[in-house]
Coordinates of N, CA and C and ligand atoms in Angstrom, one line a residue:
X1 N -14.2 36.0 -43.7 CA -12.9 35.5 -43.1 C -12.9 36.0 -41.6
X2 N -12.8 37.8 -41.7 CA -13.2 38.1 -40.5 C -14.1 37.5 -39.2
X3 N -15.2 37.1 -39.7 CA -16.3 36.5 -39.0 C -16.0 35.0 -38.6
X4 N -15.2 34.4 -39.6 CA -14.9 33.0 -39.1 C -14.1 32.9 -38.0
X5 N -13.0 33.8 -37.8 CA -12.3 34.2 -37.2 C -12.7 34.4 -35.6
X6 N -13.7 35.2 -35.8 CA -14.6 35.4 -34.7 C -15.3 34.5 -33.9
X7 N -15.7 33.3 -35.2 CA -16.4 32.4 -34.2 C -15.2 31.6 -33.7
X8 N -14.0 31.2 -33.9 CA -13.5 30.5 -34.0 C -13.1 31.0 -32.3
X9 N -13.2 32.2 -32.6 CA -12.4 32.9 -31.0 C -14.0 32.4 -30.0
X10 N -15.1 32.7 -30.5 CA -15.6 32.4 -29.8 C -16.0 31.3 -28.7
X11 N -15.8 30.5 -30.4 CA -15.9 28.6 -29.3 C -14.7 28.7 -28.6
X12 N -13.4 28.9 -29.1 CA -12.7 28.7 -28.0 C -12.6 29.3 -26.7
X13 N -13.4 30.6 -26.3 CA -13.7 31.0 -25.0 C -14.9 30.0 -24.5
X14 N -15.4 30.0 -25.2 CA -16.7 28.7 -24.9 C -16.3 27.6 -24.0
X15 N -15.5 27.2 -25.0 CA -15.0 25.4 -24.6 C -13.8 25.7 -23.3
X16 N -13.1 27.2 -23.2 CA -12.5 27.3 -22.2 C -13.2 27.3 -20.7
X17 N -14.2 27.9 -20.9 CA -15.1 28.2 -19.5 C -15.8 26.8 -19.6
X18 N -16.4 26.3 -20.2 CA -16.8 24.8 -20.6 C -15.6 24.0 -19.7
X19 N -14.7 24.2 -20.1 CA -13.4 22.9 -19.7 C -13.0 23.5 -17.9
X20 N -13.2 24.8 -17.8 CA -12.8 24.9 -16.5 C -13.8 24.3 -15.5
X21 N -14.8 23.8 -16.0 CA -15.4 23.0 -14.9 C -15.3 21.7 -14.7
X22 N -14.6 21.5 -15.6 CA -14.6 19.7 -16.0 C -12.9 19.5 -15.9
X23 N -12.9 18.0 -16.0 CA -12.0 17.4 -15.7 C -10.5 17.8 -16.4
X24 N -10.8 17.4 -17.7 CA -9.7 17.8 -19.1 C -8.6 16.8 -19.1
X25 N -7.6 17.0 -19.6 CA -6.4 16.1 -19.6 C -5.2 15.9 -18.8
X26 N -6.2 15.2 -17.2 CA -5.1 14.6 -16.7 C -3.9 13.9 -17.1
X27 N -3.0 13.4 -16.2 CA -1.9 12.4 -16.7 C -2.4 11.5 -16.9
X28 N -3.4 10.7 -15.5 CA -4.7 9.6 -16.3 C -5.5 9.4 -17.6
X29 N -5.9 10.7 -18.1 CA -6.3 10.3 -19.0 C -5.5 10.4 -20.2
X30 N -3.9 10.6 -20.4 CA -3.4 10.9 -21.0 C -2.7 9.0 -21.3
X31 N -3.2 8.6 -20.7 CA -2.9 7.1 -20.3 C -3.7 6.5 -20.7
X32 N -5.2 7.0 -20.6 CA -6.2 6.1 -21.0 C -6.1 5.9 -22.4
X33 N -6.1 7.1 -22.9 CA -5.9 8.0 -24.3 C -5.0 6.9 -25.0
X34 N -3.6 6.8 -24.1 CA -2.5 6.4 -24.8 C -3.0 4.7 -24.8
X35 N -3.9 4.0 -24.3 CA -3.9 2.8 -23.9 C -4.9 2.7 -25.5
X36 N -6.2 3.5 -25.5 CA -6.9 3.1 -26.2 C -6.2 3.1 -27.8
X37 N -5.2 4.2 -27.9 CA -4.8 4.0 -29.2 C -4.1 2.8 -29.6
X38 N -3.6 3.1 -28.5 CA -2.2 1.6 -29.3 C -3.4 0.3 -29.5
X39 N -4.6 0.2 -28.8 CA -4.9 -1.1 -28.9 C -5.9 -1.0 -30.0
X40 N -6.2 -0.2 -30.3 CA -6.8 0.3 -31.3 C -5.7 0.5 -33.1
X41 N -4.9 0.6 -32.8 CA -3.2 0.6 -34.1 C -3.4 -1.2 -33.8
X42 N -3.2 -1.8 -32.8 CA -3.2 -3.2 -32.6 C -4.2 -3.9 -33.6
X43 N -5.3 -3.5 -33.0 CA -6.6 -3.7 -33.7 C -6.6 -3.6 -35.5
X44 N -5.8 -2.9 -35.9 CA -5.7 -2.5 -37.1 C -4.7 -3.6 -37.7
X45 N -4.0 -4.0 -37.1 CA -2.7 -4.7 -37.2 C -3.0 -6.6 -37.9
X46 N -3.7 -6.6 -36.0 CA -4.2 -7.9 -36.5 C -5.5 -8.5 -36.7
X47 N -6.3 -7.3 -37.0 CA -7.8 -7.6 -37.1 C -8.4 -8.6 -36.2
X48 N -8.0 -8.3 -34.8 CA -8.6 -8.9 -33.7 C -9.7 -7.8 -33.1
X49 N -11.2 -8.1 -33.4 CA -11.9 -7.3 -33.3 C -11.8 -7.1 -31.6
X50 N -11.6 -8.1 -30.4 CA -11.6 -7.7 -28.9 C -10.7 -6.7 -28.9
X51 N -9.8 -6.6 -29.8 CA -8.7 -4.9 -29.4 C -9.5 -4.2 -29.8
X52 N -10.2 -3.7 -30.9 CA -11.0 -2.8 -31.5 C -11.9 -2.2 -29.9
X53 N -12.6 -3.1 -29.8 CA -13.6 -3.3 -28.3 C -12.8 -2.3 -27.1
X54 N -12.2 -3.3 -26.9 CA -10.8 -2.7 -25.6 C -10.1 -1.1 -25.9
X55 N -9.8 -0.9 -27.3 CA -9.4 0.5 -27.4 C -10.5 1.8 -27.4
X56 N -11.4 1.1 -28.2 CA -12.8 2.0 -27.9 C -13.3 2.1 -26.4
X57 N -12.9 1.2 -25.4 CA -13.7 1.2 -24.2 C -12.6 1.9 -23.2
X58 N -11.6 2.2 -23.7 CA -10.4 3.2 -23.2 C -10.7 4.1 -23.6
X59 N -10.7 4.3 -24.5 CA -11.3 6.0 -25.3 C -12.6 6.6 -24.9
X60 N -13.6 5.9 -24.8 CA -14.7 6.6 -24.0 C -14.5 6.8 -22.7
X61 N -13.9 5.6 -22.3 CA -13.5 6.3 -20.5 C -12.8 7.5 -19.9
X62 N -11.7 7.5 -21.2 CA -10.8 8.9 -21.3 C -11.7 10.1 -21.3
X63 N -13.0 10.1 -22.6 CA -13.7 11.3 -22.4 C -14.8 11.1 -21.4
X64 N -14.7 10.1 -20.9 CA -15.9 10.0 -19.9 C -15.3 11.3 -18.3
X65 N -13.8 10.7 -18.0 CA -13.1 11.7 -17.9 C -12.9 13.3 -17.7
X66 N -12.5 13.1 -19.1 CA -12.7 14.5 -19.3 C -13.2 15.6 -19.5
X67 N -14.8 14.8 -19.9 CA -15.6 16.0 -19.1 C -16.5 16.0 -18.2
X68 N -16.2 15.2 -17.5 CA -16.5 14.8 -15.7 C -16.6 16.2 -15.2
X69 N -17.9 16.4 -13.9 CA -17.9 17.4 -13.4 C -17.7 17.0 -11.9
X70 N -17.2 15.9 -12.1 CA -16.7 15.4 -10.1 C -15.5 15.4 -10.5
X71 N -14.9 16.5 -10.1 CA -13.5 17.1 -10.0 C -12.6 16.4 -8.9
X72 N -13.2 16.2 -7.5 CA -13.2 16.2 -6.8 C -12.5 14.2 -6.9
X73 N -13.0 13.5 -7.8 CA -12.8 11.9 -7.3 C -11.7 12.0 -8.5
X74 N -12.0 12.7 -9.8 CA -11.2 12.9 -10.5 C -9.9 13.1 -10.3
X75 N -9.6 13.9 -9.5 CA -8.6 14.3 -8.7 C -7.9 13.3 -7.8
X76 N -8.7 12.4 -7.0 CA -8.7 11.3 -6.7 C -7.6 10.4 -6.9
X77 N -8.7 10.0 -8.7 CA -7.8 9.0 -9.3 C -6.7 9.3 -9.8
X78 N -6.4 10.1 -10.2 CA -5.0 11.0 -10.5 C -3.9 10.9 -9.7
X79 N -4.4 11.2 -8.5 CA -3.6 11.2 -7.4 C -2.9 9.6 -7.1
X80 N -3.9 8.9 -6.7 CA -3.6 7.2 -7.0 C -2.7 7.4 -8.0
X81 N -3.0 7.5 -9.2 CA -1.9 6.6 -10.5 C -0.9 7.1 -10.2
X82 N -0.8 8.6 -9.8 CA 0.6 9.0 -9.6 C 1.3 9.0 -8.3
X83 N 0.7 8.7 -7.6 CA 1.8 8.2 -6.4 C 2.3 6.6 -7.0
X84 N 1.4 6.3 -7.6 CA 2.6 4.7 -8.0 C 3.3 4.5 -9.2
X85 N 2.5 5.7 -10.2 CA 3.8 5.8 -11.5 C 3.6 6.8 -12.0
X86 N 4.0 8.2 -11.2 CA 4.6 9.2 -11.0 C 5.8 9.4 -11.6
X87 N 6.7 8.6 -11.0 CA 7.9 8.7 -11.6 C 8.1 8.3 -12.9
X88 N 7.6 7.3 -13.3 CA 7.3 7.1 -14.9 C 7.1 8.1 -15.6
X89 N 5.8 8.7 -15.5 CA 5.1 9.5 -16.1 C 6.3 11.2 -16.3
X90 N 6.5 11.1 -15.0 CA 7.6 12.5 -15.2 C 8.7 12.4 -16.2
X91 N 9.2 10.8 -16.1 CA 10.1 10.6 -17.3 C 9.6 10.6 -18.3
X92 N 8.8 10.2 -18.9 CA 8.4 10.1 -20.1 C 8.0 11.7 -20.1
X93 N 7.7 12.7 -19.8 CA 7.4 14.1 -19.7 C 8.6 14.6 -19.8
X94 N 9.4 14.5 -19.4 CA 11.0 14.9 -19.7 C 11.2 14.7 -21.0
X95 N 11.1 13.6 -21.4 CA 11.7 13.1 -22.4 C 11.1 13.7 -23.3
X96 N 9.8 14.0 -23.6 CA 8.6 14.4 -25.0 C 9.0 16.1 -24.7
X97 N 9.5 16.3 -23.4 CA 9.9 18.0 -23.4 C 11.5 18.0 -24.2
X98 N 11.9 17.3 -24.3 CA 13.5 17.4 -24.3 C 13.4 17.7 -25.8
X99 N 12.5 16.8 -26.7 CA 12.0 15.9 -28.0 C 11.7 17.5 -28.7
X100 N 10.8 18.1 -27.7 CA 10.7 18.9 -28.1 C 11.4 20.5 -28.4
X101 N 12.3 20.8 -27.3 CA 13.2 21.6 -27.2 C 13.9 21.7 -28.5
X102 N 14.3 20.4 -28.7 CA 15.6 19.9 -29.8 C 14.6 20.2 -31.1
X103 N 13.8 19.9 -31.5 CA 13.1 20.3 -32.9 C 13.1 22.4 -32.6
X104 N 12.5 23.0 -31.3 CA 13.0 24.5 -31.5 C 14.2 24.6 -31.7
X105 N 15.2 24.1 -31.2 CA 15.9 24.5 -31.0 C 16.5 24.5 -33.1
X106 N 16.2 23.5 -33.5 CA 16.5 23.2 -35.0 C 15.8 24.4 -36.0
X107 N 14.8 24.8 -35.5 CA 14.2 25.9 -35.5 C 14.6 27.4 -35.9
X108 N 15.2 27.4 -34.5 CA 14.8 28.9 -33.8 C 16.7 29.1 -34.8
X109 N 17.3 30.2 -35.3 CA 18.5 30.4 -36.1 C 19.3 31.2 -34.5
X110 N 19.0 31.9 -33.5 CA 19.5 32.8 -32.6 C 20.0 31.8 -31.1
X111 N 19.0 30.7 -30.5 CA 18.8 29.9 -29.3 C 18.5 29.0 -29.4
X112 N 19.6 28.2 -28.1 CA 19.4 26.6 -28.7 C 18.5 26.5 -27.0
X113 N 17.6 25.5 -26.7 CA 16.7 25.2 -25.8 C 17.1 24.2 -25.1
X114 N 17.4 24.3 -24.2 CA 17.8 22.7 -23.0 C 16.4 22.8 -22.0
X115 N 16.8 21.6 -21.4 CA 15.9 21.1 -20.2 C 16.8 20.7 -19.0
X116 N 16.3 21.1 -18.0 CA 16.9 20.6 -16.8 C 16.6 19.2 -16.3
X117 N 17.9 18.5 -16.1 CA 17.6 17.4 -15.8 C 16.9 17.2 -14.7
X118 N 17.1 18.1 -13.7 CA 16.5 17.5 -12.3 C 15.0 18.2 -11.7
X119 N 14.6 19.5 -12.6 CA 13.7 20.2 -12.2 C 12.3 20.5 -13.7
X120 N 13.0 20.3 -14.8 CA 12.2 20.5 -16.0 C 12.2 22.0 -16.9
X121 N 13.3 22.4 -16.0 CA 13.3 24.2 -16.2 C 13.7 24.1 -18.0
X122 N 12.9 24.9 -18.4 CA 13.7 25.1 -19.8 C 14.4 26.4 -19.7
X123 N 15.6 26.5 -20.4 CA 16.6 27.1 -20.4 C 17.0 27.1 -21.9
X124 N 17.1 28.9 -22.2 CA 17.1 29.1 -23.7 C 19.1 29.9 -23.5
X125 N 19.6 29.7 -24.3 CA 21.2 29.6 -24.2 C 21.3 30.8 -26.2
X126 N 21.8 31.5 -26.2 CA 22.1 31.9 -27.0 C 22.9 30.6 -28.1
X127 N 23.1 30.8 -29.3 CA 23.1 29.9 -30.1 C 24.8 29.9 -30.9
X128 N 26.0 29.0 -31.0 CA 27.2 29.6 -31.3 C 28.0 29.7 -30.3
X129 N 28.1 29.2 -29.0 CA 28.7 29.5 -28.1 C 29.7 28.5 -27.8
X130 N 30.1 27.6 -28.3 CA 30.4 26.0 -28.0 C 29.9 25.6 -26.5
X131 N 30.8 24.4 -25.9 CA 30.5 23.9 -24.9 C 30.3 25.1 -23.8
X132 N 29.1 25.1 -23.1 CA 28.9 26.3 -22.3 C 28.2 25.4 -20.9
X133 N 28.9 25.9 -19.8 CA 28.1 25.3 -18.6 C 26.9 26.5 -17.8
X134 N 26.0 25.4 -18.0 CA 24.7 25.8 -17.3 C 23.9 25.7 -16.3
X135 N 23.5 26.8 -15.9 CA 23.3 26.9 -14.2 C 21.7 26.9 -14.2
X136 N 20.9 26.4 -13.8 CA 19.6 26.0 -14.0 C 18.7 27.1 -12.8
X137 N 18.2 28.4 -13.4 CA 18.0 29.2 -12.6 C 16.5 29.2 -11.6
X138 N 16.4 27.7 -11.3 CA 15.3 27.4 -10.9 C 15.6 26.7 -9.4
X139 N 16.4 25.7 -10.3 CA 17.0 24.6 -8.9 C 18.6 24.2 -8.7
X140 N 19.0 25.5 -9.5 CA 20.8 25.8 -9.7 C 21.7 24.4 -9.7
X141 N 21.0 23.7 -10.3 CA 21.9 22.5 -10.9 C 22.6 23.0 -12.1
X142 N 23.7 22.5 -12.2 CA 24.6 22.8 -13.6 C 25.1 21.9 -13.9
X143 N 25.0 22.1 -15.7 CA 25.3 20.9 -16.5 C 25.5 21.8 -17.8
X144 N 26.6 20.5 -18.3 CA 27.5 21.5 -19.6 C 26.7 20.8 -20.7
X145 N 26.7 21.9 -22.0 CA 26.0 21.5 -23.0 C 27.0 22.4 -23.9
X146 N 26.7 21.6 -25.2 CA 27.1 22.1 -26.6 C 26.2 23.5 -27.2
X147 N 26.4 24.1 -27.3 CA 25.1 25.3 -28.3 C 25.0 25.6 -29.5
Ligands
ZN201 ZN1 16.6 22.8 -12.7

């Protein structure tokens, strides 16, 4: 068990120094990723083998991606997608953080977890407090929440 343990620690320093040279999981490929599955769930849906095709040729591109050692164009394209849906992406990032807060927060029996609407700060609030206003110690926006 011990030893399994061990390797286990080991691939993961492995795959860390591995991954710091490579690309990994941009927001791009977090897109590609998200493209190939759905068309790939599609694929399963209506047994149109060109989705099958199209979600697999998303999915390889994704890892084609990610472990890319041209950092540099990688960076690139990233840059592109997010200067034109940037703002998308950050909402939908808000939103999967918020999603997630709320499940600790269901969690955790002591602290309930908020997010800041305007900066992303998470903010942990003692738990039992009723309506409490909150001052966001990042980008001092305040906003009242229940606890
Ligand atoms: Zn903030």
């Amino acid at each position: 068990m011990d030893l399994f343990k061990k390797y286990i620690t080991m691939f993961r320093q492995d795959m860390r120094q591995v991954m710091s040279t490579r690309c990994g999981l941009d927001e791009l490929n977090n897109l590609l990723m998200l493209i190939g599955f759905l068309n790939i769930v599609a694929a399963m849906m209506t047994h149109k083998w060109i989705l099958t095709l199209l979600g697999a040729a998303f999915v390889v591109l994704c890892y084609v991606r990610v472990f890319s050692k041209d950092l540099v164009r990688r960076k690139k394209e990233n840059e592109l997608y997010m200067r034109y849906l940037g703002g998308v992406v950050r909402t939908v990032q808000l939103y999967e953080l918020r999603l997630k807060m709320k499940l600790r927060t269901m969690k955790d029996k002591q602290y309930a977890y908020f997010v800041c609407g305007s900066c992303g700060q998470v903010i942990r609030i003692p738990k039992g407090k009723g309506k409490v206003s909150i001052r966001c110690p990042k980008c001092s926006q305040t906003f009242v929440h229940k606890t």
